[in-house]
Tab-separated table of C-alpha atoms in Angstrom:
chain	number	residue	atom	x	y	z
O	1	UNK	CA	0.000	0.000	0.000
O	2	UNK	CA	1.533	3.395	-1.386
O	3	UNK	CA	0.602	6.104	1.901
O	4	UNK	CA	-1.544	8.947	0.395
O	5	UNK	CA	0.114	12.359	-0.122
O	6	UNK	CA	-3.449	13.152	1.040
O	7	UNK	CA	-3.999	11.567	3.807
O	8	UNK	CA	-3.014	13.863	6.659
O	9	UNK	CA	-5.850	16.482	5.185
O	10	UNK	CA	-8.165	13.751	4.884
O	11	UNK	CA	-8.163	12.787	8.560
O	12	UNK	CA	-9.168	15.633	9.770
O	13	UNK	CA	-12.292	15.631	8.315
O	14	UNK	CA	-14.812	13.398	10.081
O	15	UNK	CA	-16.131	9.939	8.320
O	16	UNK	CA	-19.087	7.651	8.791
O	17	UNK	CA	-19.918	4.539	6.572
O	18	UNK	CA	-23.668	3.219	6.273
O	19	UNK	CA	-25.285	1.374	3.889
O	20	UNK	CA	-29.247	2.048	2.424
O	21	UNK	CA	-31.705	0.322	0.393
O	22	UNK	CA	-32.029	1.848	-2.535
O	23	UNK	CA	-34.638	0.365	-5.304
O	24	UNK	CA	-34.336	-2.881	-3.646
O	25	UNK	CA	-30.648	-3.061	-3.573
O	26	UNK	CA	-27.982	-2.168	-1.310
O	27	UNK	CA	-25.860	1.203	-1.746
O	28	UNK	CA	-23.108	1.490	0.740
O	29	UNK	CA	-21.565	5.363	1.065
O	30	UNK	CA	-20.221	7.212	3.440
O	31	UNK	CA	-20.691	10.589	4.930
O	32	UNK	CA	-17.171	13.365	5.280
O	33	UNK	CA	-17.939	16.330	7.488
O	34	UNK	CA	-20.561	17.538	10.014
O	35	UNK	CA	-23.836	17.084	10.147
O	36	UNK	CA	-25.576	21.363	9.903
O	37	UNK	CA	-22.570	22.111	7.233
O	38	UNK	CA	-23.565	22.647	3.512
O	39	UNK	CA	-24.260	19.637	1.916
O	40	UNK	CA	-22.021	18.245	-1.168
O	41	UNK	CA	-23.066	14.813	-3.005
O	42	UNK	CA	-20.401	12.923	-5.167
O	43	UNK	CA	-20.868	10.510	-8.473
O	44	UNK	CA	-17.698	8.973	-8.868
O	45	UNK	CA	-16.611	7.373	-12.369
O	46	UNK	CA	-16.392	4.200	-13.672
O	47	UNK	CA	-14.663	1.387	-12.333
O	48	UNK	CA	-13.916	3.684	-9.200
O	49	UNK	CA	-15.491	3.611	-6.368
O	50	UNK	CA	-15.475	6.245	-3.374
O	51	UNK	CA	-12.161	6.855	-2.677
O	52	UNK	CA	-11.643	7.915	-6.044
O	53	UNK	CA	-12.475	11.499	-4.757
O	54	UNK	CA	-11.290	11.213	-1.469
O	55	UNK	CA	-8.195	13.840	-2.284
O	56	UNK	CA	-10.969	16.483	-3.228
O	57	UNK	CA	-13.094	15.882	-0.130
O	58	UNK	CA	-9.460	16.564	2.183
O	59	UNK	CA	-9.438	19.954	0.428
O	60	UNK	CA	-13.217	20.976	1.244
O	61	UNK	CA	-13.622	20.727	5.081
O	62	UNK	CA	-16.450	22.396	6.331
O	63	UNK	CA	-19.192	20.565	4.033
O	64	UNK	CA	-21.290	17.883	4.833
O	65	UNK	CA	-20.347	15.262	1.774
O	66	UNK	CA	-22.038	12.108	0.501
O	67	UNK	CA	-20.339	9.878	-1.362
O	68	UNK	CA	-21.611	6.443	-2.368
O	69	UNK	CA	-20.321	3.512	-4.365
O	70	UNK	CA	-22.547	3.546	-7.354
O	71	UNK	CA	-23.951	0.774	-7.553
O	72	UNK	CA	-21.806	-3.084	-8.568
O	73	UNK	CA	-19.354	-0.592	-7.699
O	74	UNK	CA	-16.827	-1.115	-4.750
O	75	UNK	CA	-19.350	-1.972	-1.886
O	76	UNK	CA	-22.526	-1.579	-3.083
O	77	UNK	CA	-24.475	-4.009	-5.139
O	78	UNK	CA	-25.525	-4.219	-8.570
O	79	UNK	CA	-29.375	-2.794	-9.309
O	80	UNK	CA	-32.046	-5.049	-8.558
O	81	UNK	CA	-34.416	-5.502	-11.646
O	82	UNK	CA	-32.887	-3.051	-13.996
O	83	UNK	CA	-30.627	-2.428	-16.381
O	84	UNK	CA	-26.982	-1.104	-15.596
O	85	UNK	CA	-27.362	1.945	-18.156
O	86	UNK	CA	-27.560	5.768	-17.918
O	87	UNK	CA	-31.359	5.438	-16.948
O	88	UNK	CA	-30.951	3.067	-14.327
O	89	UNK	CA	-27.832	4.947	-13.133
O	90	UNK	CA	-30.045	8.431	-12.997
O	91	UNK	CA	-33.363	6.559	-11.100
O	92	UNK	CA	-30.577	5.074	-8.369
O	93	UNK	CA	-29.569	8.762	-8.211
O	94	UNK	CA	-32.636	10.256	-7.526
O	95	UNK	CA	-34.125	7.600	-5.312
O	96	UNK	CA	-30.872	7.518	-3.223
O	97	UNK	CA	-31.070	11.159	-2.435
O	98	UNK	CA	-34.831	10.557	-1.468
O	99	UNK	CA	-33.627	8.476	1.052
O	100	UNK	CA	-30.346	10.474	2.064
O	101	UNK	CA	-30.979	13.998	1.596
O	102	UNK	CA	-34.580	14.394	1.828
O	103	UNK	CA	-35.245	17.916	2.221
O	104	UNK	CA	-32.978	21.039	2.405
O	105	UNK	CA	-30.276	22.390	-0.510
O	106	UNK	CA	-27.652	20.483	-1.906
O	107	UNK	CA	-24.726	20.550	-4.433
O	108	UNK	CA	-24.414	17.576	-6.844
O	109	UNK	CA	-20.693	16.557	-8.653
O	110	UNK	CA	-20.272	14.217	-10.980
O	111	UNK	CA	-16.851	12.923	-12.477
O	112	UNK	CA	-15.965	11.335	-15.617
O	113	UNK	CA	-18.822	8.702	-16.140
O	114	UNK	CA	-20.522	10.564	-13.531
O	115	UNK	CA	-20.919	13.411	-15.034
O	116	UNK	CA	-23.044	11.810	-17.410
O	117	UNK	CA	-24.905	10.221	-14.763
O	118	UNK	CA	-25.475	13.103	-12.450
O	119	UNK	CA	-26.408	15.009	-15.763
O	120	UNK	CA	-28.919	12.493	-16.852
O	121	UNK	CA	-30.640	12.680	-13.867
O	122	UNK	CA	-30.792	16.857	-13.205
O	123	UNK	CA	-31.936	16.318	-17.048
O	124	UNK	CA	-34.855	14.057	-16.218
O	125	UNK	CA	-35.847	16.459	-13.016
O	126	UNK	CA	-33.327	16.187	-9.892
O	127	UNK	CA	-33.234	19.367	-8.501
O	128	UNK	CA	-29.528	20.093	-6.890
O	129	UNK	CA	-29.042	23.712	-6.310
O	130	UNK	CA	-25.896	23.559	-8.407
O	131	UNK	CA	-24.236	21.381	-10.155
O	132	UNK	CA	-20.555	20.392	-10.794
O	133	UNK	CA	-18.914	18.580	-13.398
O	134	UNK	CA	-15.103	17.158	-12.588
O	135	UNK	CA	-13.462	15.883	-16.128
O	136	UNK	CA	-16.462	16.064	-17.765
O	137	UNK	CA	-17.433	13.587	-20.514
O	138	UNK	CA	-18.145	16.306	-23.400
O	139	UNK	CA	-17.977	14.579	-26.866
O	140	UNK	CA	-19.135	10.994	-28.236
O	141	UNK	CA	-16.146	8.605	-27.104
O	142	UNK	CA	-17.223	6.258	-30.444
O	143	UNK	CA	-16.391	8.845	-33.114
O	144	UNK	CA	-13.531	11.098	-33.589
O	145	UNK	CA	-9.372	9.518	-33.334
O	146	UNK	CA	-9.976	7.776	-30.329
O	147	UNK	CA	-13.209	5.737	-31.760
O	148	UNK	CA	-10.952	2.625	-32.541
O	149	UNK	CA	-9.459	2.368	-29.140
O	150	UNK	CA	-12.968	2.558	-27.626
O	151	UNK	CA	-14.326	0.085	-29.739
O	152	UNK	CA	-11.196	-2.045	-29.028
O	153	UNK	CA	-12.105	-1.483	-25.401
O	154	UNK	CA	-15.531	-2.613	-26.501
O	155	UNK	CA	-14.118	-5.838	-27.871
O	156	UNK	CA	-12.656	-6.465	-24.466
O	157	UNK	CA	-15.372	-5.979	-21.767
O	158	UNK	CA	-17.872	-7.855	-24.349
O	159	UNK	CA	-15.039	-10.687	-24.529
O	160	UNK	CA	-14.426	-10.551	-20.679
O	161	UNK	CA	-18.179	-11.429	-20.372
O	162	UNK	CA	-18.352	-14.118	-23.315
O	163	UNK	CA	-15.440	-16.005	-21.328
O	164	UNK	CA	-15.972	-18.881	-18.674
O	165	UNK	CA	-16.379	-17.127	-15.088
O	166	UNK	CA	-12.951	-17.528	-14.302
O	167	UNK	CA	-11.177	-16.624	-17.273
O	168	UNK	CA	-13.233	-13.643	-17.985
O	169	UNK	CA	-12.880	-12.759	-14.678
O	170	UNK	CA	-8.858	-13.179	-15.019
O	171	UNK	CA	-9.082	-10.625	-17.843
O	172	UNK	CA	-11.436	-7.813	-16.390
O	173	UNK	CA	-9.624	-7.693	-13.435
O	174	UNK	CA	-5.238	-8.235	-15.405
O	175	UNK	CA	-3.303	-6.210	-13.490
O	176	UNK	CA	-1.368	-5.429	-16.526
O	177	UNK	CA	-4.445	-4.231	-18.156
O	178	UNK	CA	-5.167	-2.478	-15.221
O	179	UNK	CA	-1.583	-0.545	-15.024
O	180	UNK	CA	-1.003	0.208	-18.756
O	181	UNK	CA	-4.399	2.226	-18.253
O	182	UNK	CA	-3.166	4.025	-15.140
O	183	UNK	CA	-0.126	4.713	-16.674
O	184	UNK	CA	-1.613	6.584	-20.029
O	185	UNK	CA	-3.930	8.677	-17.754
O	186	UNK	CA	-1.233	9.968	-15.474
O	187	UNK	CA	0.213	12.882	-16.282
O	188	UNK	CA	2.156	14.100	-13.237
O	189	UNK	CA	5.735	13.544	-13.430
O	190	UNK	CA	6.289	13.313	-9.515
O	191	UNK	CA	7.175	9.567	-8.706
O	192	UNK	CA	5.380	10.169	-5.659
O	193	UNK	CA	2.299	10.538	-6.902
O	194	UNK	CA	2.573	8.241	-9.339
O	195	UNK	CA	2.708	5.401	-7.066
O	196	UNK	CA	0.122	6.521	-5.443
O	197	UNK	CA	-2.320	6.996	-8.411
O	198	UNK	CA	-1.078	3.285	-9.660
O	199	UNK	CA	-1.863	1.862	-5.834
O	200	UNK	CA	-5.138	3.399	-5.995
O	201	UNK	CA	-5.958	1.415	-9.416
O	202	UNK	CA	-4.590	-1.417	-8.512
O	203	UNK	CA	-6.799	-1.730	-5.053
O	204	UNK	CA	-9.955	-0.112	-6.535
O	205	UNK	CA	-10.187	-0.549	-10.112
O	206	UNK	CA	-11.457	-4.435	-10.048
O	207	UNK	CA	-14.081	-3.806	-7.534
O	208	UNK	CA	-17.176	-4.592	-9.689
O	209	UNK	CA	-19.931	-6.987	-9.036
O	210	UNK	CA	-19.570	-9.032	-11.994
O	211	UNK	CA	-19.477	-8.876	-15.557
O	212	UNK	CA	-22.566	-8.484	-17.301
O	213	UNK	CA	-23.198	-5.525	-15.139
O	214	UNK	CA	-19.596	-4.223	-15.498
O	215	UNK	CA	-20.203	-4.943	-19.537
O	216	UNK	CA	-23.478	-2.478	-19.090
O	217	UNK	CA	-22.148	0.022	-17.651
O	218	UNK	CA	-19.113	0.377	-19.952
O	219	UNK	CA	-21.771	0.436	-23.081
O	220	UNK	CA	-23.532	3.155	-21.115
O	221	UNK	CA	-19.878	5.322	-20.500
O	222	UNK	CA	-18.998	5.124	-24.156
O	223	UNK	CA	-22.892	5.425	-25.760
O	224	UNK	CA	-23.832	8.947	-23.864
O	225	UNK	CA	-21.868	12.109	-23.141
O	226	UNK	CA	-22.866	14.664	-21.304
O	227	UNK	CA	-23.612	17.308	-24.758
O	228	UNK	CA	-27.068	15.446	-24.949
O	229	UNK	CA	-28.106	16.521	-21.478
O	230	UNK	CA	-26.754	19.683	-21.068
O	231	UNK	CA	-29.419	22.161	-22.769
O	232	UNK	CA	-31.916	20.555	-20.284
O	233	UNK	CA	-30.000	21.487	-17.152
O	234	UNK	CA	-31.618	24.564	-15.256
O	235	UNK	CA	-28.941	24.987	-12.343
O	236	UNK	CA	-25.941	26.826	-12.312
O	237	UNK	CA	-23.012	24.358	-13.576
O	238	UNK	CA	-19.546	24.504	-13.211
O	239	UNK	CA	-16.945	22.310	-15.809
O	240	UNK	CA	-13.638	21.694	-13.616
O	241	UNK	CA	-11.348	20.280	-17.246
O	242	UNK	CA	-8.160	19.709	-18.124
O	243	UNK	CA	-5.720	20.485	-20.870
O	244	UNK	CA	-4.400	17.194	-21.262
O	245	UNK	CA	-7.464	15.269	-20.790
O	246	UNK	CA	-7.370	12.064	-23.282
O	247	UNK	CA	-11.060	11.146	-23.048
O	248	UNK	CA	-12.471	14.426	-23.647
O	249	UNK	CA	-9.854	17.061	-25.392
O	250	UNK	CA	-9.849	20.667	-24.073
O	251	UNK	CA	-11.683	22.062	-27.000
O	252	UNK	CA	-14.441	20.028	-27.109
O	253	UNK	CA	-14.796	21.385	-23.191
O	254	UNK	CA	-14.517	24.672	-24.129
O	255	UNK	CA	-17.668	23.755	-26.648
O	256	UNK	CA	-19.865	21.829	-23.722
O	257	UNK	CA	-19.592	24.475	-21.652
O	258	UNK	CA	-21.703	26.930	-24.432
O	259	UNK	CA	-24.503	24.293	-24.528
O	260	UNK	CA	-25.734	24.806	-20.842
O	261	UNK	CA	-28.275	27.537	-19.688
O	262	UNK	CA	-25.998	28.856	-16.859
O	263	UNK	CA	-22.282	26.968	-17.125
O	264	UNK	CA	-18.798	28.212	-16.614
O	265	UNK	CA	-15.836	26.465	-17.105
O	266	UNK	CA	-12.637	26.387	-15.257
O	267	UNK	CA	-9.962	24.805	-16.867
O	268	UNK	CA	-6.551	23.493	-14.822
O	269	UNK	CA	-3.374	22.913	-16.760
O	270	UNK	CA	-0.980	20.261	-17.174
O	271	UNK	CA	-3.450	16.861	-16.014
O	272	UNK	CA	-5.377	14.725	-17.954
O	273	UNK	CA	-8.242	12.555	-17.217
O	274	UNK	CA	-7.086	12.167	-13.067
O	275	UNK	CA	-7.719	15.768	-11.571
O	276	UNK	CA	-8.859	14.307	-8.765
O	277	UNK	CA	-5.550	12.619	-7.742
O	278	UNK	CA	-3.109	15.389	-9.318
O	279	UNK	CA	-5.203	18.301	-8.761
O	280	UNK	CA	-7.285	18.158	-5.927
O	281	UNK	CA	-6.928	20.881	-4.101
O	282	UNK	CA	-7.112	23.108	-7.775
O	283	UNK	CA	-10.145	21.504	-8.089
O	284	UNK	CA	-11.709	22.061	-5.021
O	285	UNK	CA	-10.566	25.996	-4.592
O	286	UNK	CA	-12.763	26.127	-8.086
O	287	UNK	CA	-15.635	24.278	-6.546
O	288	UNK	CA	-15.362	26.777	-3.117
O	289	UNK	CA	-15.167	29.716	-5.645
O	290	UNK	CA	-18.351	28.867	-7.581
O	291	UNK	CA	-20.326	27.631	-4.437
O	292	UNK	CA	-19.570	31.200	-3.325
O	293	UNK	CA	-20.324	32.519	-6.546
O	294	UNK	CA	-23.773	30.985	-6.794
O	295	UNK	CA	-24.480	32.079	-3.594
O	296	UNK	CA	-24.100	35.651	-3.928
O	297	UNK	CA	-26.206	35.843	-6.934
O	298	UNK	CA	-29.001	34.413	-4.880
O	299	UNK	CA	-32.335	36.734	-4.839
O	300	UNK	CA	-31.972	36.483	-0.704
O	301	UNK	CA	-28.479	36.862	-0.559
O	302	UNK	CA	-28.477	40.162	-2.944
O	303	UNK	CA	-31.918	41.992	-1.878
């Protein structure tokens, strides 16, 4: 186990693990902060699970933050009854935060493949008071230069699930697999951090239920971005992107942003698709900023 560069700034925030029913599964998450403090809900991405964006939550103490594993994800399990794409994704969503944050104002953030799930769902008529996008997913991952390699991917998660149990299971969860892909993301040349970033992978990359669901998912990730959803967002958004970003490029960023009612986009320099474990505390001063940005353009905060 590679220690955490963040780790001293993470234990001084409070932490509390329960586990819900939520649409007739299980969703485990955990709860950062005090209970009374402004309240900040997470989507991690996929194949993560909640300690993904554990180095942004040490950088914002003084919020209340819920993070779950979505669900086949880490600890929580797979839906019960539905399907493992972005509408099943977006109903877990909103029914979770029935049961977890029933009344009162909250933000929502969403990174990577859940921005397009915390999207989805503000689309279809969650209500956060704002909304924040971390690496967003901002152009169709099947078309463009990096189509082939996503339909290669494709090819692998479909084969992974064709395979007998234990051989497909072998595959899904190669560490080699695993490493080459932690090694093209990273960007930061500190051999620190890179460690860490690689530990982090290598603990919490494989944690899935199994691999239909896993297969699912991956189909939603790469068949949805979050362009389609944006125009039907009504909350104040914030894009936290990067420069280097190999998923979605800068530009195409810089185009997403244009599509939603109320969006601004801060952009951080010199990281790719892992913000949250090279940038963190970039990424959450832009998060403070635009919480306290939104906050004093509210009608009771400027009359």
């Amino acid at each position: 186990m590679t220690p955490s560069p963040y780790a001293a700034a993470l234990a001084r925030i409070p932490v509390r693990e329960h586990r819900t029913e939520v649409l007739g599964a299980e969703t485990a998450w955990w709860e950062y902060g005090e209970p009374g403090d402004p309240v900040l809900v997470l989507v991690h991405g996929f194949r993560g699970d909640h300690h993904g964006l554990e180095p942004v939550i040490a950088h914002l103490p003084g919020l209340r933050i819920i993070s779950p594993d979505l669900p086949g994800f880490g600890a929580s399990a797979p839906l019960a009854g539905r399907a493992h794409d972005i509408d099943g994704y977006a109903a877990w969503l909103r029914a979770f935060l029935v049961e977890t944050v029933p009344a009162g104002a909250y933000t929502l953030l969403g990174h990577s493949f859940g921005s397009i799930v915390a999207s989805a769902a503000v689309a279809g008529g969650l209500r956060p008071d704002r909304l924040v996008l971390v690496n967003p997913i901002g152009a169709p991952a099947l078309e463009g230069p990096r189509g082939v390699m996503t339909r290669l991917a494709v090819l692998y998660y479909r084969l992974g699930a064709l395979l007998p149990p234990r051989l497909g299971f072998w595959l899904l969860r190669n560490r080699l697999i695993v490493r080459v892909m932690s090694v093209t993301m990273a960007k930061t040349k500190d051999p620190e951090l890179r460690r860490f970033i690689h530990d982090q992978h290598d603990r919490y990359f494989s944690a899935f239920a199994d691999r239909d669901m896993l297969l699912e998912a991956f189909r939603a990730s790469v068949s949805h971005d979050v362009r389609e959803f944006a125009g039907n967002i009504p909350v104040p958004t914030l894009l936290v992107a990067a420069d280097r970003d190999d998923i979605t490029p800068i530009e195409a960023e810089r185009e997403l942003v244009t599509r939603f009612p109320d969006g601004r986009l801060a952009e951080i320099e010199g990281v790719g698709h892992l913000i949250h474990y090279e940038t963190p505390e970039q990424a959450a001063g832009h998060i403070r900023a635009f919480l306290g940005a939104v906050a004093s353009d509210a009608p009771e905060a400027t009359a």
